[in-house]
Each structure stands twice: as structure tokens, then as C-alpha cells.
Amino acid sequence: GVQTCALPIFRIIRIILPDDTSDISILNFAFALNESTRNEDVVSRIGRLEFIVLLRLNQNISDKSTDIIRRISEIYSGNYLFSTALINGGIDSVKALERLDQSLFKRSTNPI
């Protein structure tokens, strides 16, 4: 018989820093964000002030998005916007970003 393979599930986190963030602060944040995530996570800067973190979820890797957001609040003392969404491996990147836009942004220095 034909086996169906379940698509991988991801949590995507979008972080937007304030407009007045200096270039050196952005770079420091980028390095710290990369250090705050796991090896299997993907961190990407998609704009001057905007970052995306992609977390793959499965039975062996639990949803660590709360931990990552907590770490972000520890490494960055200013306000920032973030949103999260669950997506599957069949969704394209534009649809994933649209889903993030539809979710409510939260502004906080201590989101947890």
C-alpha cells in the first residue's frame, strides 16, 4: 500500500525590534538570538529590524517556543513585537508570513 508521510510541523516566531534600535544593538541581538536557540532551529533576519525563528516540532523535539521567547526577553531589555504561528511543511513562506501577520502581536519586555 501507499504510505502517507505526515508533514513536519513548525512553530514560527517573528520578532520586530523598535525603530530606534541602533545598528550595533541589532547585531548584538542577532548574535544573542542565535545563541539562544537550538542547533535544529533556524534564525533569520528578514529586514533591518525583523527576525524569524523556525522551530521544528515532533515527538522528540518538544515545542520550546515559550523558552525561546523567555530567552529573548532576557537578552533584549527593550520593547519588541512578536507573534507566533504553527505551520506545516506544505505551506509556502509567503503564506507562513501572512499567518504571522494575522496573529496578534504582543509588545512586552517580559512576555511570559
C-alpha atoms as a PDB file:
ATOM      1  CA  GLY A   1       0.000   0.000   0.000  1.00  0.00           C
ATOM      2  CA  VAL A   2       0.941   3.645  -0.309  1.00  0.00           C
ATOM      3  CA  GLN A   3       2.256   5.148   2.881  1.00  0.00           C
ATOM      4  CA  THR A   4       1.377   8.728   3.622  1.00  0.00           C
ATOM      5  CA  CYS A   5       4.024  10.774   5.323  1.00  0.00           C
ATOM      6  CA  ALA A   6       2.828  13.398   7.757  1.00  0.00           C
ATOM      7  CA  LEU A   7       4.168  16.846   7.000  1.00  0.00           C
ATOM      8  CA  PRO A   8       6.542  18.230   9.618  1.00  0.00           C
ATOM      9  CA  ILE A   9       5.060  20.828  11.950  1.00  0.00           C
ATOM     10  CA  PHE A  10       6.889  24.060  12.734  1.00  0.00           C
ATOM     11  CA  ARG A  11       6.362  26.949  15.093  1.00  0.00           C
ATOM     12  CA  ILE A  12       7.397  30.209  13.538  1.00  0.00           C
ATOM     13  CA  ILE A  13       8.244  33.203  15.738  1.00  0.00           C
ATOM     14  CA  ARG A  14       8.531  36.702  14.289  1.00  0.00           C
ATOM     15  CA  ILE A  15      10.330  39.408  16.276  1.00  0.00           C
ATOM     16  CA  ILE A  16      10.356  43.094  15.356  1.00  0.00           C
ATOM     17  CA  LEU A  17      12.644  45.477  17.226  1.00  0.00           C
ATOM     18  CA  PRO A  18      11.733  49.154  17.766  1.00  0.00           C
ATOM     19  CA  ASP A  19      12.509  51.728  15.068  1.00  0.00           C
ATOM     20  CA  ASP A  20      15.071  53.495  17.259  1.00  0.00           C
ATOM     21  CA  THR A  21      17.249  50.387  17.747  1.00  0.00           C
ATOM     22  CA  SER A  22      20.872  51.140  16.824  1.00  0.00           C
ATOM     23  CA  ASP A  23      22.747  49.063  14.254  1.00  0.00           C
ATOM     24  CA  ILE A  24      25.140  47.690  16.894  1.00  0.00           C
ATOM     25  CA  SER A  25      22.188  46.707  19.110  1.00  0.00           C
ATOM     26  CA  ILE A  26      20.586  44.903  16.163  1.00  0.00           C
ATOM     27  CA  LEU A  27      23.783  42.943  15.511  1.00  0.00           C
ATOM     28  CA  ASN A  28      24.186  42.123  19.194  1.00  0.00           C
ATOM     29  CA  PHE A  29      20.580  40.964  19.310  1.00  0.00           C
ATOM     30  CA  ALA A  30      21.076  38.792  16.215  1.00  0.00           C
ATOM     31  CA  PHE A  31      24.099  37.032  17.705  1.00  0.00           C
ATOM     32  CA  ALA A  32      22.384  36.578  21.073  1.00  0.00           C
ATOM     33  CA  LEU A  33      19.226  35.277  19.408  1.00  0.00           C
ATOM     34  CA  ASN A  34      21.265  32.721  17.500  1.00  0.00           C
ATOM     35  CA  GLU A  35      22.947  31.630  20.748  1.00  0.00           C
ATOM     36  CA  SER A  36      19.543  31.373  22.482  1.00  0.00           C
ATOM     37  CA  THR A  37      18.160  28.821  20.042  1.00  0.00           C
ATOM     38  CA  ARG A  38      18.830  25.139  19.492  1.00  0.00           C
ATOM     39  CA  ASN A  39      21.008  23.691  16.727  1.00  0.00           C
ATOM     40  CA  GLU A  40      17.926  22.387  14.935  1.00  0.00           C
ATOM     41  CA  ASP A  41      16.243  25.822  14.914  1.00  0.00           C
ATOM     42  CA  VAL A  42      16.609  28.335  12.084  1.00  0.00           C
ATOM     43  CA  VAL A  43      17.162  32.024  12.838  1.00  0.00           C
ATOM     44  CA  SER A  44      16.901  34.505  10.006  1.00  0.00           C
ATOM     45  CA  ARG A  45      16.962  38.266   9.718  1.00  0.00           C
ATOM     46  CA  ILE A  46      14.394  39.243   7.083  1.00  0.00           C
ATOM     47  CA  GLY A  47      14.520  43.024   7.454  1.00  0.00           C
ATOM     48  CA  ARG A  48      16.564  45.658   9.252  1.00  0.00           C
ATOM     49  CA  LEU A  49      14.544  45.191  12.448  1.00  0.00           C
ATOM     50  CA  GLU A  50      12.798  41.896  11.788  1.00  0.00           C
ATOM     51  CA  PHE A  51      13.812  38.340  12.651  1.00  0.00           C
ATOM     52  CA  ILE A  52      12.198  34.941  12.141  1.00  0.00           C
ATOM     53  CA  VAL A  53      12.857  31.830  14.253  1.00  0.00           C
ATOM     54  CA  LEU A  54      11.699  28.494  12.852  1.00  0.00           C
ATOM     55  CA  LEU A  55      11.313  25.611  15.339  1.00  0.00           C
ATOM     56  CA  ARG A  56      10.668  22.101  14.052  1.00  0.00           C
ATOM     57  CA  LEU A  57       8.259  20.189  16.280  1.00  0.00           C
ATOM     58  CA  ASN A  58       7.977  16.421  16.550  1.00  0.00           C
ATOM     59  CA  GLN A  59       7.748  13.755  19.233  1.00  0.00           C
ATOM     60  CA  ASN A  60      11.450  14.047  20.017  1.00  0.00           C
ATOM     61  CA  ILE A  61      11.651  17.830  19.986  1.00  0.00           C
ATOM     62  CA  SER A  62       9.040  19.485  22.152  1.00  0.00           C
ATOM     63  CA  ASP A  63       7.644  22.958  21.489  1.00  0.00           C
ATOM     64  CA  LYS A  64      10.275  25.227  23.040  1.00  0.00           C
ATOM     65  CA  SER A  65       8.822  28.498  21.749  1.00  0.00           C
ATOM     66  CA  THR A  66       7.958  29.683  25.268  1.00  0.00           C
ATOM     67  CA  ASP A  67      11.547  29.064  26.357  1.00  0.00           C
ATOM     68  CA  ILE A  68      12.878  30.906  23.313  1.00  0.00           C
ATOM     69  CA  ILE A  69      10.619  33.916  23.913  1.00  0.00           C
ATOM     70  CA  ARG A  70      11.708  33.941  27.555  1.00  0.00           C
ATOM     71  CA  ARG A  71      15.364  33.894  26.456  1.00  0.00           C
ATOM     72  CA  ILE A  72      14.684  36.744  24.041  1.00  0.00           C
ATOM     73  CA  SER A  73      13.276  38.828  26.889  1.00  0.00           C
ATOM     74  CA  GLU A  74      16.450  38.075  28.875  1.00  0.00           C
ATOM     75  CA  ILE A  75      18.862  39.102  26.088  1.00  0.00           C
ATOM     76  CA  TYR A  76      16.974  42.204  24.929  1.00  0.00           C
ATOM     77  CA  SER A  77      15.880  44.737  27.512  1.00  0.00           C
ATOM     78  CA  GLY A  78      13.792  46.964  25.204  1.00  0.00           C
ATOM     79  CA  ASN A  79      10.259  46.555  23.955  1.00  0.00           C
ATOM     80  CA  TYR A  80       9.726  44.444  20.881  1.00  0.00           C
ATOM     81  CA  LEU A  81       6.823  42.972  18.958  1.00  0.00           C
ATOM     82  CA  PHE A  82       6.449  39.251  18.469  1.00  0.00           C
ATOM     83  CA  SER A  83       3.947  36.872  17.007  1.00  0.00           C
ATOM     84  CA  THR A  84       3.897  33.102  16.659  1.00  0.00           C
ATOM     85  CA  ALA A  85       2.050  30.654  14.436  1.00  0.00           C
ATOM     86  CA  LEU A  86       2.013  26.925  13.816  1.00  0.00           C
ATOM     87  CA  ILE A  87       2.615  25.890  10.211  1.00  0.00           C
ATOM     88  CA  ASN A  88       3.210  22.627   8.403  1.00  0.00           C
ATOM     89  CA  GLY A  89       5.878  21.700   5.890  1.00  0.00           C
ATOM     90  CA  GLY A  90       3.460  22.072   2.993  1.00  0.00           C
ATOM     91  CA  ILE A  91       2.886  25.800   3.482  1.00  0.00           C
ATOM     92  CA  ASP A  92       4.956  28.249   1.463  1.00  0.00           C
ATOM     93  CA  SER A  93       6.931  31.086   3.046  1.00  0.00           C
ATOM     94  CA  VAL A  94       4.550  33.827   1.898  1.00  0.00           C
ATOM     95  CA  LYS A  95       1.569  32.047   3.459  1.00  0.00           C
ATOM     96  CA  ALA A  96       3.570  31.496   6.658  1.00  0.00           C
ATOM     97  CA  LEU A  97       4.312  35.234   6.919  1.00  0.00           C
ATOM     98  CA  GLU A  98       0.666  36.045   6.176  1.00  0.00           C
ATOM     99  CA  ARG A  99      -0.346  33.767   9.033  1.00  0.00           C
ATOM    100  CA  LEU A 100       2.040  35.642  11.324  1.00  0.00           C
ATOM    101  CA  ASP A 101       0.535  38.952  10.192  1.00  0.00           C
ATOM    102  CA  GLN A 102      -2.932  37.653  11.068  1.00  0.00           C
ATOM    103  CA  SER A 103      -1.904  36.653  14.571  1.00  0.00           C
ATOM    104  CA  LEU A 104      -1.962  39.276  17.260  1.00  0.00           C
ATOM    105  CA  PHE A 105       1.328  40.943  18.026  1.00  0.00           C
ATOM    106  CA  LYS A 106       2.284  41.281  21.675  1.00  0.00           C
ATOM    107  CA  ARG A 107       4.503  44.083  22.952  1.00  0.00           C
ATOM    108  CA  SER A 108       6.449  43.227  26.055  1.00  0.00           C
ATOM    109  CA  THR A 109       9.788  43.064  27.745  1.00  0.00           C
ATOM    110  CA  ASN A 110       8.543  40.092  29.729  1.00  0.00           C
ATOM    111  CA  PRO A 111       6.037  38.204  27.573  1.00  0.00           C
ATOM    112  CA  ILE A 112       5.815  35.085  29.706  1.00  0.00           C
END
